[in-house]
Amino acid sequence: MASREISYNGIKYSISYEIVGRGEEILFLHGWGAKKEVMKKAFGSYFDGFRQIYVDLPGFGASSIEKALVTEQYAGIIREFLASIGSHPLCVVGHSFGGKVASLLAPRVLVLLSSAGIPIKKKFSTRVKIRLFKMFKAMGFGFLWRIFASKDVAGMSATMYETLKNVVNEDFTSVFANCPSRILIFWGAEDSTTPLSCGKKISEIARNCVKFEPLSGDHFFFLTHGEGIAANTAALIAQMQDGIAQGKSEEEIDKELNMKGEL
């Protein structure tokens, strides 16, 4: 494991990361409340022939955070980090919140795993909790935020709670729709955190969706499907590289990929 000091908008961040293997570069971005080790556990054994970059996003794992952020700022910090190590990933794999960050990086190949970004109507109890917190905050009792905080920030700082509030309701519909990446979408069929309907919507609006595949499991379904996801990703990369080597245009490559079909 290594650490890299970078500066973004005049603020210094310490980014923890690990690099495994050699070859074309693939960046892995974990979801909210997780860390790079989760992604390495899922995929570390299945991407032979690739240079795998596992990163702790700011505020998670061993990476620092100095102020509350929005997803665009997370993407900016990761861009600075990649530049600092001279990396230009061909592919980015993002789970949940990491999928939003990955989509903003717009790599040649984007792999979304139960990605966040499609708004979901909150439960009635959650809406009541939010209203109560806003009322208490207006009365000067904002310091009671932990009483109202989601389990997603249990044990985390007020900075991370503010960050969660910033990112949880972001609507990435237009980002997914306009993303230039060739996109593979895998989803937990029993996912209750980001429902399967969200994955279906992304697959329908993304202009370059190559594959949408529900797989058995919950929000962390990919922990038991790493080999298949890796095989599909490697196959897409190989097809794209073959097309480029043969001098084919982007349009010709797209046709051969059978957009929105099977690899």
Short mmCIF file of C-alpha atoms in Angstrom, two decimals:
data_model
loop_
_atom_site.label_atom_id
_atom_site.label_comp_id
_atom_site.label_asym_id
_atom_site.label_seq_id
_atom_site.Cartn_x
_atom_site.Cartn_y
_atom_site.Cartn_z
CA MET A 1 0.00 0.00 0.00
CA ALA A 2 1.26 3.50 -0.87
CA SER A 3 0.18 7.06 -0.24
CA ARG A 4 0.36 10.10 -2.52
CA GLU A 5 0.06 13.73 -1.46
CA ILE A 6 -1.85 15.84 -3.97
CA SER A 7 -3.30 19.34 -4.04
CA TYR A 8 -6.78 20.15 -5.31
CA ASN A 9 -8.21 23.68 -5.24
CA GLY A 10 -5.45 24.71 -2.87
CA ILE A 11 -6.17 21.94 -0.35
CA LYS A 12 -3.83 19.02 0.27
CA TYR A 13 -5.10 15.44 0.32
CA SER A 14 -3.34 12.20 1.16
CA ILE A 15 -4.58 9.45 -1.17
CA SER A 16 -4.00 5.83 -0.20
CA TYR A 17 -3.66 3.38 -3.08
CA GLU A 18 -2.28 0.06 -4.22
CA ILE A 19 -1.13 -1.01 -7.68
CA VAL A 20 -1.08 -4.64 -8.80
CA GLY A 21 0.17 -6.16 -12.06
CA ARG A 22 1.27 -4.77 -15.42
CA GLY A 23 -0.41 -3.86 -18.69
CA GLU A 24 -3.35 -1.64 -19.60
CA GLU A 25 -4.53 0.31 -16.60
CA ILE A 26 -7.82 -0.26 -14.77
CA LEU A 27 -8.88 1.98 -11.90
CA PHE A 28 -11.20 0.64 -9.19
CA LEU A 29 -13.40 2.97 -7.13
CA HIS A 30 -15.31 1.66 -4.12
CA GLY A 31 -18.72 2.69 -2.82
CA TRP A 32 -19.85 4.74 0.17
CA GLY A 33 -18.56 3.43 3.50
CA ALA A 34 -16.18 0.96 1.83
CA LYS A 35 -12.48 1.07 0.90
CA LYS A 36 -10.08 -0.19 -1.75
CA GLU A 37 -9.65 -3.59 -0.11
CA VAL A 38 -13.26 -4.49 -0.97
CA MET A 39 -12.59 -3.95 -4.67
CA LYS A 40 -9.29 -5.82 -4.53
CA LYS A 41 -10.97 -8.75 -2.81
CA ALA A 42 -13.53 -8.94 -5.62
CA PHE A 43 -11.23 -8.43 -8.61
CA GLY A 44 -7.59 -8.81 -7.60
CA SER A 45 -7.37 -12.41 -8.81
CA TYR A 46 -9.16 -11.95 -12.13
CA PHE A 47 -7.48 -9.15 -14.08
CA ASP A 48 -4.22 -10.82 -15.10
CA GLY A 49 -2.45 -8.81 -17.79
CA PHE A 50 -3.74 -5.49 -16.45
CA ARG A 51 -2.25 -2.86 -14.17
CA GLN A 52 -4.88 -2.62 -11.42
CA ILE A 53 -5.09 0.61 -9.42
CA TYR A 54 -7.07 0.42 -6.18
CA VAL A 55 -7.79 3.74 -4.47
CA ASP A 56 -9.34 4.89 -1.19
CA LEU A 57 -11.59 7.84 -2.02
CA PRO A 58 -11.08 10.91 0.24
CA GLY A 59 -12.56 10.35 3.70
CA PHE A 60 -12.54 6.55 3.36
CA GLY A 61 -9.95 3.95 4.27
CA ALA A 62 -6.58 5.64 4.72
CA SER A 63 -7.27 8.69 2.50
CA SER A 64 -7.78 12.10 4.09
CA ILE A 65 -10.57 14.63 3.70
CA GLU A 66 -10.36 18.29 4.72
CA LYS A 67 -13.83 19.64 3.92
CA ALA A 68 -17.23 18.44 2.76
CA LEU A 69 -17.19 17.54 -0.94
CA VAL A 70 -19.54 16.90 -3.85
CA THR A 71 -19.03 14.14 -6.41
CA GLU A 72 -17.52 16.48 -9.02
CA GLN A 73 -14.83 17.42 -6.49
CA TYR A 74 -14.13 13.74 -5.80
CA ALA A 75 -13.62 13.28 -9.53
CA GLY A 76 -11.29 16.30 -9.61
CA ILE A 77 -9.22 14.92 -6.75
CA ILE A 78 -8.92 11.54 -8.46
CA ARG A 79 -7.86 13.24 -11.72
CA GLU A 80 -5.10 15.04 -9.81
CA PHE A 81 -4.06 11.78 -8.17
CA LEU A 82 -3.88 9.95 -11.50
CA ALA A 83 -1.85 12.76 -13.03
CA SER A 84 0.55 12.64 -10.07
CA ILE A 85 1.36 8.97 -10.73
CA GLY A 86 1.36 9.34 -14.51
CA SER A 87 -1.69 7.14 -14.97
CA HIS A 88 -4.23 7.18 -17.82
CA PRO A 89 -6.65 4.32 -17.13
CA LEU A 90 -8.30 2.76 -20.15
CA CYS A 91 -11.05 1.44 -17.88
CA VAL A 92 -12.63 2.53 -14.59
CA VAL A 93 -14.73 0.18 -12.47
CA GLY A 94 -17.01 1.95 -10.00
CA HIS A 95 -19.34 0.54 -7.34
CA SER A 96 -22.28 2.55 -5.99
CA PHE A 97 -20.96 6.05 -5.14
CA GLY A 98 -17.74 5.12 -6.94
CA GLY A 99 -19.83 4.63 -10.09
CA LYS A 100 -20.77 8.31 -10.06
CA VAL A 101 -17.13 9.34 -9.71
CA ALA A 102 -16.13 6.89 -12.45
CA SER A 103 -18.76 8.24 -14.86
CA LEU A 104 -17.36 11.77 -14.47
CA LEU A 105 -13.88 10.50 -15.34
CA ALA A 106 -15.34 9.25 -18.68
CA PRO A 107 -12.75 6.55 -19.51
CA ARG A 108 -12.81 4.60 -22.77
CA VAL A 109 -14.47 1.72 -20.88
CA LEU A 110 -16.73 2.28 -17.88
CA VAL A 111 -17.94 -0.57 -15.67
CA LEU A 112 -20.80 0.33 -13.34
CA LEU A 113 -21.64 -1.93 -10.40
CA SER A 114 -25.00 -1.07 -8.80
CA SER A 115 -24.13 2.58 -9.34
CA ALA A 116 -25.67 5.43 -7.42
CA GLY A 117 -26.90 8.48 -9.34
CA ILE A 118 -30.53 7.76 -10.19
CA PRO A 119 -32.77 9.51 -7.61
CA ILE A 120 -34.91 7.25 -5.44
CA LYS A 121 -37.91 8.48 -3.49
CA LYS A 122 -37.09 8.46 0.21
CA LYS A 123 -39.09 6.48 2.73
CA PHE A 124 -41.63 8.45 4.76
CA SER A 125 -39.60 7.91 7.97
CA THR A 126 -36.51 9.33 6.28
CA ARG A 127 -38.37 12.41 5.05
CA VAL A 128 -39.69 13.03 8.59
CA LYS A 129 -36.18 12.68 10.02
CA ILE A 130 -34.82 15.24 7.54
CA ARG A 131 -37.55 17.74 8.38
CA LEU A 132 -36.96 17.34 12.11
CA PHE A 133 -33.23 17.86 11.68
CA LYS A 134 -33.74 21.02 9.64
CA MET A 135 -36.09 22.34 12.33
CA PHE A 136 -33.60 21.61 15.12
CA LYS A 137 -30.75 23.11 13.08
CA ALA A 138 -32.74 26.33 12.56
CA MET A 139 -33.19 26.50 16.34
CA GLY A 140 -29.43 26.24 16.87
CA PHE A 141 -29.26 22.54 17.70
CA GLY A 142 -27.33 21.41 14.65
CA PHE A 143 -24.79 19.77 16.95
CA LEU A 144 -27.39 16.99 17.45
CA TRP A 145 -26.76 15.80 13.88
CA ARG A 146 -25.68 12.30 15.01
CA ILE A 147 -29.19 11.59 16.26
CA PHE A 148 -30.49 12.07 12.73
CA ALA A 149 -27.55 10.67 10.81
CA SER A 150 -27.92 7.71 8.46
CA LYS A 151 -26.31 4.39 9.37
CA ASP A 152 -24.06 5.03 6.33
CA VAL A 153 -22.06 7.53 8.42
CA ALA A 154 -22.02 5.61 11.69
CA GLY A 155 -18.70 6.34 13.38
CA MET A 156 -17.75 8.98 10.79
CA SER A 157 -17.05 12.66 11.25
CA ALA A 158 -19.37 15.61 10.78
CA THR A 159 -17.42 16.38 7.59
CA MET A 160 -18.36 13.01 6.12
CA TYR A 161 -21.97 13.46 7.18
CA GLU A 162 -22.06 16.80 5.36
CA THR A 163 -20.47 15.11 2.35
CA LEU A 164 -23.14 12.41 2.36
CA LYS A 165 -25.86 15.06 2.43
CA ASN A 166 -24.15 16.75 -0.53
CA VAL A 167 -23.94 13.65 -2.72
CA VAL A 168 -26.91 11.47 -1.77
CA ASN A 169 -29.50 13.33 -3.84
CA GLU A 170 -27.37 14.24 -6.87
CA ASP A 171 -29.15 13.39 -10.11
CA PHE A 172 -26.67 11.88 -12.58
CA THR A 173 -29.26 11.09 -15.25
CA SER A 174 -27.73 13.52 -17.75
CA VAL A 175 -24.20 12.39 -16.89
CA PHE A 176 -25.03 8.77 -17.69
CA ALA A 177 -26.96 9.77 -20.81
CA ASN A 178 -24.10 11.83 -22.24
CA CYS A 179 -21.15 9.74 -21.07
CA PRO A 180 -18.93 8.94 -24.09
CA SER A 181 -17.58 5.74 -22.51
CA ARG A 182 -18.44 2.23 -23.69
CA ILE A 183 -20.42 1.08 -20.67
CA LEU A 184 -20.88 -2.31 -19.03
CA ILE A 185 -23.54 -2.37 -16.30
CA PHE A 186 -23.79 -5.13 -13.71
CA TRP A 187 -26.34 -5.06 -10.90
CA GLY A 188 -27.41 -7.03 -7.86
CA ALA A 189 -30.82 -8.49 -8.69
CA GLU A 190 -31.81 -8.27 -5.00
CA ASP A 191 -30.19 -4.88 -4.40
CA SER A 192 -32.32 -2.75 -2.07
CA THR A 193 -29.82 0.12 -1.78
CA THR A 194 -29.79 1.00 -5.46
CA PRO A 195 -32.74 -0.98 -6.90
CA LEU A 196 -32.47 -2.91 -10.14
CA SER A 197 -34.79 -0.38 -11.77
CA CYS A 198 -31.99 2.18 -11.49
CA GLY A 199 -29.64 -0.03 -13.49
CA LYS A 200 -32.30 -0.61 -16.12
CA LYS A 201 -32.82 3.13 -16.49
CA ILE A 202 -29.10 3.80 -16.91
CA SER A 203 -28.90 1.07 -19.56
CA GLU A 204 -31.77 2.67 -21.47
CA ILE A 205 -30.49 6.25 -21.42
CA ALA A 206 -26.73 5.65 -21.83
CA ARG A 207 -25.88 6.16 -25.48
CA ASN A 208 -23.02 3.66 -25.42
CA CYS A 209 -24.31 0.88 -23.17
CA VAL A 210 -22.82 -2.38 -24.40
CA LYS A 211 -24.31 -4.69 -21.78
CA PHE A 212 -26.71 -4.63 -18.83
CA GLU A 213 -26.72 -7.78 -16.72
CA PRO A 214 -28.49 -8.36 -13.40
CA LEU A 215 -26.64 -10.88 -11.24
CA SER A 216 -27.69 -12.74 -8.11
CA GLY A 217 -27.02 -10.92 -4.86
CA ASP A 218 -27.50 -7.65 -3.00
CA HIS A 219 -25.65 -4.32 -3.18
CA PHE A 220 -22.31 -6.14 -2.84
CA PHE A 221 -23.18 -8.81 -5.42
CA PHE A 222 -19.86 -8.30 -7.22
CA LEU A 223 -17.95 -9.98 -4.40
CA THR A 224 -19.14 -13.33 -5.75
CA HIS A 225 -19.17 -12.41 -9.44
CA GLY A 226 -15.69 -10.95 -9.88
CA GLU A 227 -14.51 -13.53 -12.39
CA GLY A 228 -17.45 -13.08 -14.77
CA ILE A 229 -17.35 -9.28 -14.58
CA ALA A 230 -13.61 -9.33 -15.25
CA ALA A 231 -14.06 -11.66 -18.25
CA ASN A 232 -16.70 -9.40 -19.80
CA THR A 233 -14.56 -6.31 -19.20
CA ALA A 234 -11.45 -7.90 -20.69
CA ALA A 235 -13.48 -9.08 -23.72
CA LEU A 236 -14.79 -5.57 -24.39
CA ILE A 237 -11.33 -4.05 -24.08
CA ALA A 238 -9.90 -6.68 -26.45
CA GLN A 239 -12.61 -6.01 -29.06
CA MET A 240 -12.01 -2.28 -28.89
CA GLN A 241 -8.24 -2.67 -29.17
CA ASP A 242 -8.59 -5.05 -32.12
CA GLY A 243 -10.77 -2.54 -33.90
CA ILE A 244 -8.34 0.29 -33.26
CA ALA A 245 -5.40 -1.83 -34.45
CA GLN A 246 -7.28 -2.52 -37.69
CA GLY A 247 -7.83 1.18 -38.24
CA LYS A 248 -11.60 1.01 -37.80
CA SER A 249 -13.66 4.08 -36.97
CA GLU A 250 -15.51 4.55 -33.69
CA GLU A 251 -18.80 3.93 -35.53
CA GLU A 252 -17.54 0.66 -36.99
CA ILE A 253 -16.31 -0.51 -33.62
CA ASP A 254 -19.66 0.37 -32.07
CA LYS A 255 -21.52 -1.73 -34.63
CA GLU A 256 -19.28 -4.70 -33.97
CA LEU A 257 -19.84 -4.36 -30.24
CA ASN A 258 -23.57 -4.82 -30.90
CA MET A 259 -24.57 -1.85 -28.79
CA LYS A 260 -26.99 -2.71 -25.98
CA GLY A 261 -26.55 -6.39 -26.79
CA GLU A 262 -24.38 -9.24 -25.61
CA LEU A 263 -20.62 -9.42 -25.82
#
